[in-house]
Amino acid sequence: MKKGTIHLDWVISIGIFLLYILFFFVFITPFYKPDTQEGVNTLDILEDNLRKEVYWNITRMPIFIIDCSECVGLAVEDFCLPSFPFGNWGQNEIIFTEDFNNPVNINFEINDNCGSDGTDPGDGHDIDDFTFSYNIATINKKTFWIIYNEGENYGNGEWSNGDCYNYIGEPPICNFLTYAESGGDYEYFYGLDEKIFGISESKFSGLNYDDIKSKWNFPEGAEFWIEMEYVDGDKGIIEPFPFGNKNHYEQADVYVREWGDYILDKYGIKEAIKINVGVWR
């Protein structure tokens, strides 16, 4: 065989090989999906819908009472903060406390209690006020916190004259300290509100497996499970545990995912957790 023929055969072979590689990448690769692609997509469906279903947010906002000249020396003072600016915050959706790390509710009422407070718009509509009683033993500044959760009912009772500590008139009515921007018994102002996001344990515990499979348009024939546990091992797991169907058969394709998150309780307290989810079919 001549030497030139050998070189020609080599060039033809290389050409055929390159055409095959080009054909593979142009015509075959775009239609190829790895075996795990379906599992990844199903895990995405599970995680995305879980976040939509069990997350909630709580608003926490400070209220500052300052320059309370009449506070020192009195046992308990009655306050009526005129013009409560959050008309869509229902009384049962609020906790009023002095310590958001240990939120004990202070009795309060959102109503028109302040009387002639200089905020009447003159259109015949009452303006809601924020009323509470508390012993503030300082003349400088006292911080309170409003914790608002639209998805919760804290069961706050109604305010009555019996909740006041000082009365005037007959029949007796609450004798509130006088508010004024200058010259009154005290001043107050609202601080910046803070939005806190996390998982509601009660929402998670209230899920129904068959209902959410349908609601989330989970692929037919696919099953899943969800497990949550506190990072602090002493606190254990979060019921139900596991949620869903973890009893996959031996030949099933199983895909799992884990991430860190927070449980947010109804008082705005967050705790770190681990979430483990799995899908199979």
CSV table of N, CA, C and O in Angstrom, one decimal, residues 64-153:
chain,number,residue,atom,x,y,z
A,64,PHE,N,-42.4,53.9,72.2
A,64,PHE,CA,-41.6,54.6,73.2
A,64,PHE,C,-42.4,55.6,74.0
A,64,PHE,O,-43.0,56.5,73.3
A,65,ILE,N,-42.5,55.4,75.3
A,65,ILE,CA,-43.0,56.5,76.2
A,65,ILE,C,-41.9,57.3,76.7
A,65,ILE,O,-41.0,56.7,77.3
A,66,ILE,N,-41.9,58.6,76.6
A,66,ILE,CA,-40.8,59.4,77.0
A,66,ILE,C,-41.3,60.6,77.9
A,66,ILE,O,-42.5,61.0,77.8
A,67,ASP,N,-40.4,61.1,78.6
A,67,ASP,CA,-40.6,62.3,79.4
A,67,ASP,C,-41.9,62.2,80.2
A,67,ASP,O,-42.8,63.2,80.2
A,68,CYS,N,-42.1,61.1,80.9
A,68,CYS,CA,-43.3,60.9,81.7
A,68,CYS,C,-43.2,61.6,83.1
A,68,CYS,O,-42.7,60.9,84.0
A,69,SER,N,-43.5,62.8,83.2
A,69,SER,CA,-43.2,63.6,84.5
A,69,SER,C,-44.1,63.1,85.6
A,69,SER,O,-43.7,63.2,86.8
A,70,GLU,N,-45.2,62.4,85.3
A,70,GLU,CA,-46.1,62.0,86.4
A,70,GLU,C,-45.9,60.5,86.7
A,70,GLU,O,-46.7,59.9,87.5
A,71,CYS,N,-45.0,59.8,86.0
A,71,CYS,CA,-44.9,58.4,86.2
A,71,CYS,C,-44.2,58.0,87.5
A,71,CYS,O,-44.7,57.1,88.2
A,72,VAL,N,-43.2,58.7,87.8
A,72,VAL,CA,-42.4,58.3,89.0
A,72,VAL,C,-43.2,58.6,90.3
A,72,VAL,O,-43.8,59.7,90.4
A,73,GLY,N,-43.4,57.6,91.1
A,73,GLY,CA,-44.1,57.8,92.4
A,73,GLY,C,-45.5,57.3,92.3
A,73,GLY,O,-46.1,57.0,93.4
A,74,LEU,N,-46.1,57.1,91.1
A,74,LEU,CA,-47.4,56.5,91.0
A,74,LEU,C,-47.3,55.0,90.9
A,74,LEU,O,-46.3,54.5,90.4
A,75,ALA,N,-48.3,54.3,91.5
A,75,ALA,CA,-48.3,52.8,91.4
A,75,ALA,C,-48.5,52.4,89.9
A,75,ALA,O,-47.7,51.6,89.4
A,76,VAL,N,-49.5,52.8,89.3
A,76,VAL,CA,-49.9,52.4,87.9
A,76,VAL,C,-50.4,53.7,87.2
A,76,VAL,O,-51.2,54.4,87.8
A,77,GLU,N,-50.1,53.8,86.0
A,77,GLU,CA,-50.6,55.0,85.2
A,77,GLU,C,-51.5,54.4,84.1
A,77,GLU,O,-51.3,53.3,83.6
A,78,ASP,N,-52.5,55.2,83.8
A,78,ASP,CA,-53.4,54.9,82.6
A,78,ASP,C,-53.0,55.7,81.4
A,78,ASP,O,-53.0,57.0,81.5
A,79,PHE,N,-52.7,55.1,80.3
A,79,PHE,CA,-52.2,55.8,79.1
A,79,PHE,C,-53.3,55.6,78.0
A,79,PHE,O,-53.8,54.5,77.8
A,80,CYS,N,-53.5,56.6,77.3
A,80,CYS,CA,-54.3,56.5,76.0
A,80,CYS,C,-53.5,57.3,74.9
A,80,CYS,O,-53.5,58.5,74.9
A,81,LEU,N,-53.0,56.5,74.0
A,81,LEU,CA,-52.1,57.0,73.0
A,81,LEU,C,-53.1,57.4,71.8
A,81,LEU,O,-53.7,56.5,71.2
A,82,PRO,N,-53.2,58.7,71.5
A,82,PRO,CA,-54.2,59.1,70.5
A,82,PRO,C,-53.8,58.7,69.1
A,82,PRO,O,-52.6,58.7,68.8
A,83,SER,N,-54.8,58.4,68.3
A,83,SER,CA,-54.6,58.2,66.9
A,83,SER,C,-53.7,57.0,66.6
A,83,SER,O,-52.6,57.1,66.1
A,84,PHE,N,-54.2,55.8,66.9
A,84,PHE,CA,-53.5,54.6,66.6
A,84,PHE,C,-53.5,54.4,65.0
A,84,PHE,O,-54.6,54.3,64.4
A,85,PRO,N,-52.3,54.4,64.4
A,85,PRO,CA,-52.3,54.5,62.9
A,85,PRO,C,-52.5,53.2,62.1
A,85,PRO,O,-52.4,53.3,60.9
A,86,PHE,N,-52.8,52.1,62.8
A,86,PHE,CA,-52.8,50.8,62.1
A,86,PHE,C,-54.3,50.3,62.2
A,86,PHE,O,-54.5,49.3,62.9
A,87,GLY,N,-55.1,50.9,61.4
A,87,GLY,CA,-56.5,50.6,61.5
A,87,GLY,C,-56.9,49.2,61.1
A,87,GLY,O,-57.9,48.7,61.5
A,88,ASN,N,-56.0,48.5,60.3
A,88,ASN,CA,-56.3,47.2,59.9
A,88,ASN,C,-55.8,46.1,60.8
A,88,ASN,O,-55.9,44.9,60.6
A,89,TRP,N,-55.2,46.5,61.9
A,89,TRP,CA,-54.7,45.6,62.9
A,89,TRP,C,-55.8,45.3,63.9
A,89,TRP,O,-56.1,46.2,64.8
A,90,GLY,N,-56.4,44.2,63.9
A,90,GLY,CA,-57.4,43.8,64.8
A,90,GLY,C,-56.8,43.6,66.2
A,90,GLY,O,-55.7,43.1,66.4
A,91,GLN,N,-57.7,43.8,67.2
A,91,GLN,CA,-57.2,43.7,68.6
A,91,GLN,C,-56.7,42.2,68.9
A,91,GLN,O,-55.8,42.0,69.7
A,92,ASN,N,-57.4,41.3,68.4
A,92,ASN,CA,-57.1,39.9,68.7
A,92,ASN,C,-55.9,39.4,67.9
A,92,ASN,O,-55.4,38.3,68.1
A,93,GLU,N,-55.4,40.2,67.0
A,93,GLU,CA,-54.2,39.9,66.2
A,93,GLU,C,-52.9,40.5,66.8
A,93,GLU,O,-51.8,40.5,66.1
A,94,ILE,N,-53.0,41.0,68.0
A,94,ILE,CA,-51.9,41.8,68.6
A,94,ILE,C,-51.5,41.3,69.9
A,94,ILE,O,-52.4,40.9,70.7
A,95,ILE,N,-50.2,41.3,70.2
A,95,ILE,CA,-49.7,41.1,71.6
A,95,ILE,C,-49.0,42.4,71.9
A,95,ILE,O,-48.3,43.0,71.1
A,96,PHE,N,-49.3,43.0,73.1
A,96,PHE,CA,-48.6,44.2,73.6
A,96,PHE,C,-47.8,43.8,74.8
A,96,PHE,O,-48.3,43.3,75.8
A,97,THR,N,-46.5,44.0,74.7
A,97,THR,CA,-45.6,43.5,75.8
A,97,THR,C,-44.4,44.4,76.0
A,97,THR,O,-44.1,45.3,75.1
A,98,GLU,N,-43.7,44.3,77.1
A,98,GLU,CA,-42.5,45.0,77.3
A,98,GLU,C,-41.2,44.3,77.0
A,98,GLU,O,-40.1,44.8,77.0
A,99,ASP,N,-41.3,43.0,76.7
A,99,ASP,CA,-40.2,42.2,76.4
A,99,ASP,C,-40.5,41.2,75.3
A,99,ASP,O,-41.2,40.2,75.5
A,100,PHE,N,-40.0,41.4,74.1
A,100,PHE,CA,-40.3,40.5,72.9
A,100,PHE,C,-39.7,39.2,73.0
A,100,PHE,O,-40.0,38.3,72.3
A,101,ASN,N,-38.6,39.1,73.9
A,101,ASN,CA,-38.0,37.7,74.1
A,101,ASN,C,-38.8,36.9,75.0
A,101,ASN,O,-38.7,35.6,75.0
A,102,ASN,N,-39.6,37.5,75.8
A,102,ASN,CA,-40.5,36.8,76.7
A,102,ASN,C,-41.9,37.5,76.8
A,102,ASN,O,-42.2,38.2,77.7
A,103,PRO,N,-42.6,37.4,75.7
A,103,PRO,CA,-43.8,38.3,75.5
A,103,PRO,C,-45.0,37.9,76.4
A,103,PRO,O,-45.8,37.0,76.0
A,104,VAL,N,-45.1,38.6,77.5
A,104,VAL,CA,-46.3,38.5,78.3
A,104,VAL,C,-47.2,39.6,78.0
A,104,VAL,O,-46.8,40.8,78.0
A,105,ASN,N,-48.5,39.3,77.6
A,105,ASN,CA,-49.4,40.3,77.1
A,105,ASN,C,-49.8,41.3,78.2
A,105,ASN,O,-50.2,40.9,79.3
A,106,ILE,N,-49.7,42.6,77.9
A,106,ILE,CA,-50.3,43.6,78.8
A,106,ILE,C,-51.7,44.0,78.3
A,106,ILE,O,-51.9,44.2,77.1
A,107,ASN,N,-52.6,44.1,79.2
A,107,ASN,CA,-54.0,44.3,78.9
A,107,ASN,C,-54.1,45.7,78.2
A,107,ASN,O,-53.5,46.7,78.6
A,108,PHE,N,-54.8,45.7,77.0
A,108,PHE,CA,-54.9,46.9,76.2
A,108,PHE,C,-56.2,46.9,75.5
A,108,PHE,O,-56.9,45.9,75.4
A,109,GLU,N,-56.5,48.1,74.9
A,109,GLU,CA,-57.7,48.1,74.0
A,109,GLU,C,-57.4,49.1,72.8
A,109,GLU,O,-56.7,50.1,73.0
A,110,ILE,N,-57.9,48.8,71.7
A,110,ILE,CA,-57.9,49.7,70.5
A,110,ILE,C,-59.3,50.2,70.3
A,110,ILE,O,-60.2,49.4,69.9
A,111,ASN,N,-59.5,51.4,70.7
A,111,ASN,CA,-60.9,52.0,70.6
A,111,ASN,C,-60.8,53.5,70.7
A,111,ASN,O,-59.7,54.1,70.7
A,112,ASP,N,-61.9,54.2,70.7
A,112,ASP,CA,-61.9,55.6,70.8
A,112,ASP,C,-62.1,56.0,72.3
A,112,ASP,O,-63.2,56.2,72.8
A,113,ASN,N,-61.0,56.0,73.0
A,113,ASN,CA,-61.0,56.2,74.5
A,113,ASN,C,-60.5,57.6,74.9
A,113,ASN,O,-60.7,58.0,76.0
A,114,CYS,N,-59.7,58.2,74.1
A,114,CYS,CA,-59.0,59.4,74.5
A,114,CYS,C,-59.8,60.7,74.6
A,114,CYS,O,-59.3,61.7,75.1
A,115,GLY,N,-61.0,60.6,74.1
A,115,GLY,CA,-61.9,61.8,74.2
A,115,GLY,C,-61.4,62.9,73.2
A,115,GLY,O,-60.9,62.6,72.1
A,116,SER,N,-61.4,64.1,73.7
A,116,SER,CA,-61.0,65.3,72.9
A,116,SER,C,-59.5,65.4,72.9
A,116,SER,O,-58.9,66.0,73.8
A,117,ASP,N,-58.9,64.7,72.0
A,117,ASP,CA,-57.4,64.6,72.0
A,117,ASP,C,-56.8,65.4,70.9
A,117,ASP,O,-55.6,65.4,70.6
A,118,GLY,N,-57.6,66.3,70.2
A,118,GLY,CA,-57.0,67.1,69.2
A,118,GLY,C,-56.7,66.5,67.9
A,118,GLY,O,-56.2,67.1,67.0
A,119,THR,N,-57.2,65.2,67.7
A,119,THR,CA,-56.9,64.5,66.4
A,119,THR,C,-58.2,64.2,65.6
A,119,THR,O,-58.2,63.5,64.7
A,120,ASP,N,-59.3,64.7,66.1
A,120,ASP,CA,-60.6,64.5,65.4
A,120,ASP,C,-60.5,65.2,64.0
A,120,ASP,O,-60.3,66.4,63.9
A,121,PRO,N,-60.7,64.5,62.9
A,121,PRO,CA,-60.6,65.1,61.6
A,121,PRO,C,-61.8,66.0,61.3
A,121,PRO,O,-61.8,66.7,60.3
A,122,GLY,N,-62.9,65.9,62.1
A,122,GLY,CA,-64.0,66.8,61.9
A,122,GLY,C,-65.0,66.2,60.9
A,122,GLY,O,-65.9,67.0,60.4
A,123,ASP,N,-64.8,65.0,60.5
A,123,ASP,CA,-65.8,64.4,59.5
A,123,ASP,C,-66.8,63.4,60.1
A,123,ASP,O,-67.4,62.7,59.4
A,124,GLY,N,-66.8,63.4,61.4
A,124,GLY,CA,-67.8,62.5,62.1
A,124,GLY,C,-67.3,61.1,62.4
A,124,GLY,O,-68.0,60.3,63.0
A,125,HIS,N,-66.1,60.8,61.9
A,125,HIS,CA,-65.5,59.5,62.1
A,125,HIS,C,-64.6,59.5,63.3
A,125,HIS,O,-63.7,60.3,63.4
A,126,ASP,N,-64.8,58.5,64.2
A,126,ASP,CA,-63.9,58.4,65.3
A,126,ASP,C,-62.5,57.9,64.9
A,126,ASP,O,-62.4,57.1,63.9
A,127,ILE,N,-61.5,58.3,65.6
A,127,ILE,CA,-60.1,57.8,65.4
A,127,ILE,C,-59.8,56.8,66.5
A,127,ILE,O,-59.9,57.2,67.7
A,128,ASP,N,-59.3,55.6,66.2
A,128,ASP,CA,-59.0,54.7,67.3
A,128,ASP,C,-57.8,55.1,68.0
A,128,ASP,O,-56.8,55.7,67.5
A,129,ASP,N,-57.8,54.8,69.3
A,129,ASP,CA,-56.7,55.1,70.2
A,129,ASP,C,-56.2,53.8,70.8
A,129,ASP,O,-56.8,52.8,70.7
A,130,PHE,N,-55.0,53.8,71.4
A,130,PHE,CA,-54.4,52.7,72.0
A,130,PHE,C,-54.3,52.9,73.5
A,130,PHE,O,-53.6,53.8,74.0
A,131,THR,N,-55.0,52.1,74.3
A,131,THR,CA,-55.2,52.3,75.7
A,131,THR,C,-54.6,51.2,76.5
A,131,THR,O,-54.8,50.0,76.2
A,132,PHE,N,-53.8,51.5,77.5
A,132,PHE,CA,-53.3,50.5,78.4
A,132,PHE,C,-52.9,51.1,79.7
A,132,PHE,O,-52.8,52.3,79.9
A,133,SER,N,-52.7,50.3,80.8
A,133,SER,CA,-52.3,50.7,82.1
A,133,SER,C,-51.0,49.9,82.5
A,133,SER,O,-50.9,48.7,82.2
A,134,TYR,N,-50.1,50.7,83.1
A,134,TYR,CA,-48.8,50.1,83.4
A,134,TYR,C,-48.0,51.0,84.4
A,134,TYR,O,-48.2,52.2,84.4
A,135,ASN,N,-47.2,50.4,85.2
A,135,ASN,CA,-46.4,51.1,86.2
A,135,ASN,C,-45.0,51.4,85.5
A,135,ASN,O,-44.2,50.5,85.4
A,136,ILE,N,-44.9,52.6,85.0
A,136,ILE,CA,-43.6,53.0,84.4
A,136,ILE,C,-42.8,53.8,85.5
A,136,ILE,O,-43.2,54.9,85.9
A,137,ALA,N,-41.8,53.2,86.0
A,137,ALA,CA,-41.0,53.8,87.1
A,137,ALA,C,-39.8,54.6,86.6
A,137,ALA,O,-38.7,54.5,87.2
A,138,THR,N,-40.0,55.3,85.5
A,138,THR,CA,-38.9,56.1,85.0
A,138,THR,C,-39.4,57.3,84.4
A,138,THR,O,-40.6,57.3,83.8
A,139,ILE,N,-38.7,58.4,84.4
A,139,ILE,CA,-39.1,59.6,83.7
A,139,ILE,C,-38.6,59.7,82.3
A,139,ILE,O,-39.0,60.6,81.5
A,140,ASN,N,-37.6,58.9,82.0
A,140,ASN,CA,-36.9,59.1,80.7
A,140,ASN,C,-37.6,58.3,79.6
A,140,ASN,O,-38.5,58.9,78.9
A,141,LYS,N,-37.3,57.1,79.4
A,141,LYS,CA,-37.9,56.3,78.3
A,141,LYS,C,-38.2,54.9,78.7
A,141,LYS,O,-37.4,54.2,79.3
A,142,LYS,N,-39.4,54.5,78.3
A,142,LYS,CA,-39.8,53.1,78.4
A,142,LYS,C,-40.2,52.5,77.1
A,142,LYS,O,-41.0,53.2,76.4
A,143,THR,N,-39.7,51.4,76.7
A,143,THR,CA,-40.0,50.8,75.4
A,143,THR,C,-41.0,49.6,75.6
A,143,THR,O,-40.8,48.7,76.4
A,144,PHE,N,-42.1,49.7,74.8
A,144,PHE,CA,-43.0,48.6,74.7
A,144,PHE,C,-43.0,48.0,73.3
A,144,PHE,O,-42.4,48.7,72.4
A,145,TRP,N,-43.6,46.9,73.1
A,145,TRP,CA,-43.6,46.3,71.7
A,145,TRP,C,-45.0,45.8,71.4
A,145,TRP,O,-45.7,45.2,72.2
A,146,ILE,N,-45.3,46.1,70.1
A,146,ILE,CA,-46.5,45.5,69.5
A,146,ILE,C,-46.1,44.4,68.6
A,146,ILE,O,-45.3,44.6,67.7
A,147,ILE,N,-46.6,43.2,68.8
A,147,ILE,CA,-46.4,42.0,68.0
A,147,ILE,C,-47.7,41.8,67.2
A,147,ILE,O,-48.7,41.4,67.8
A,148,TYR,N,-47.7,41.9,65.9
A,148,TYR,CA,-48.9,41.7,65.1
A,148,TYR,C,-48.7,40.5,64.2
A,148,TYR,O,-47.7,40.4,63.5
A,149,ASN,N,-49.7,39.7,64.2
A,149,ASN,CA,-49.8,38.5,63.4
A,149,ASN,C,-51.2,38.3,62.8
A,149,ASN,O,-52.1,37.9,63.5
A,150,GLU,N,-51.3,38.5,61.5
A,150,GLU,CA,-52.6,38.5,60.9
A,150,GLU,C,-53.2,37.0,61.0
A,150,GLU,O,-54.4,36.9,61.0
A,151,GLY,N,-52.3,36.0,61.0
A,151,GLY,CA,-52.8,34.7,61.0
A,151,GLY,C,-53.1,34.1,62.3
A,151,GLY,O,-53.2,32.8,62.5
A,152,GLU,N,-53.1,34.9,63.4
A,152,GLU,CA,-53.3,34.3,64.7
A,152,GLU,C,-54.4,35.1,65.5
A,152,GLU,O,-54.7,36.2,65.2
A,153,ASN,N,-55.0,34.3,66.4
A,153,ASN,CA,-56.0,35.0,67.3
A,153,ASN,C,-55.5,34.8,68.7
A,153,ASN,O,-55.5,33.7,69.3
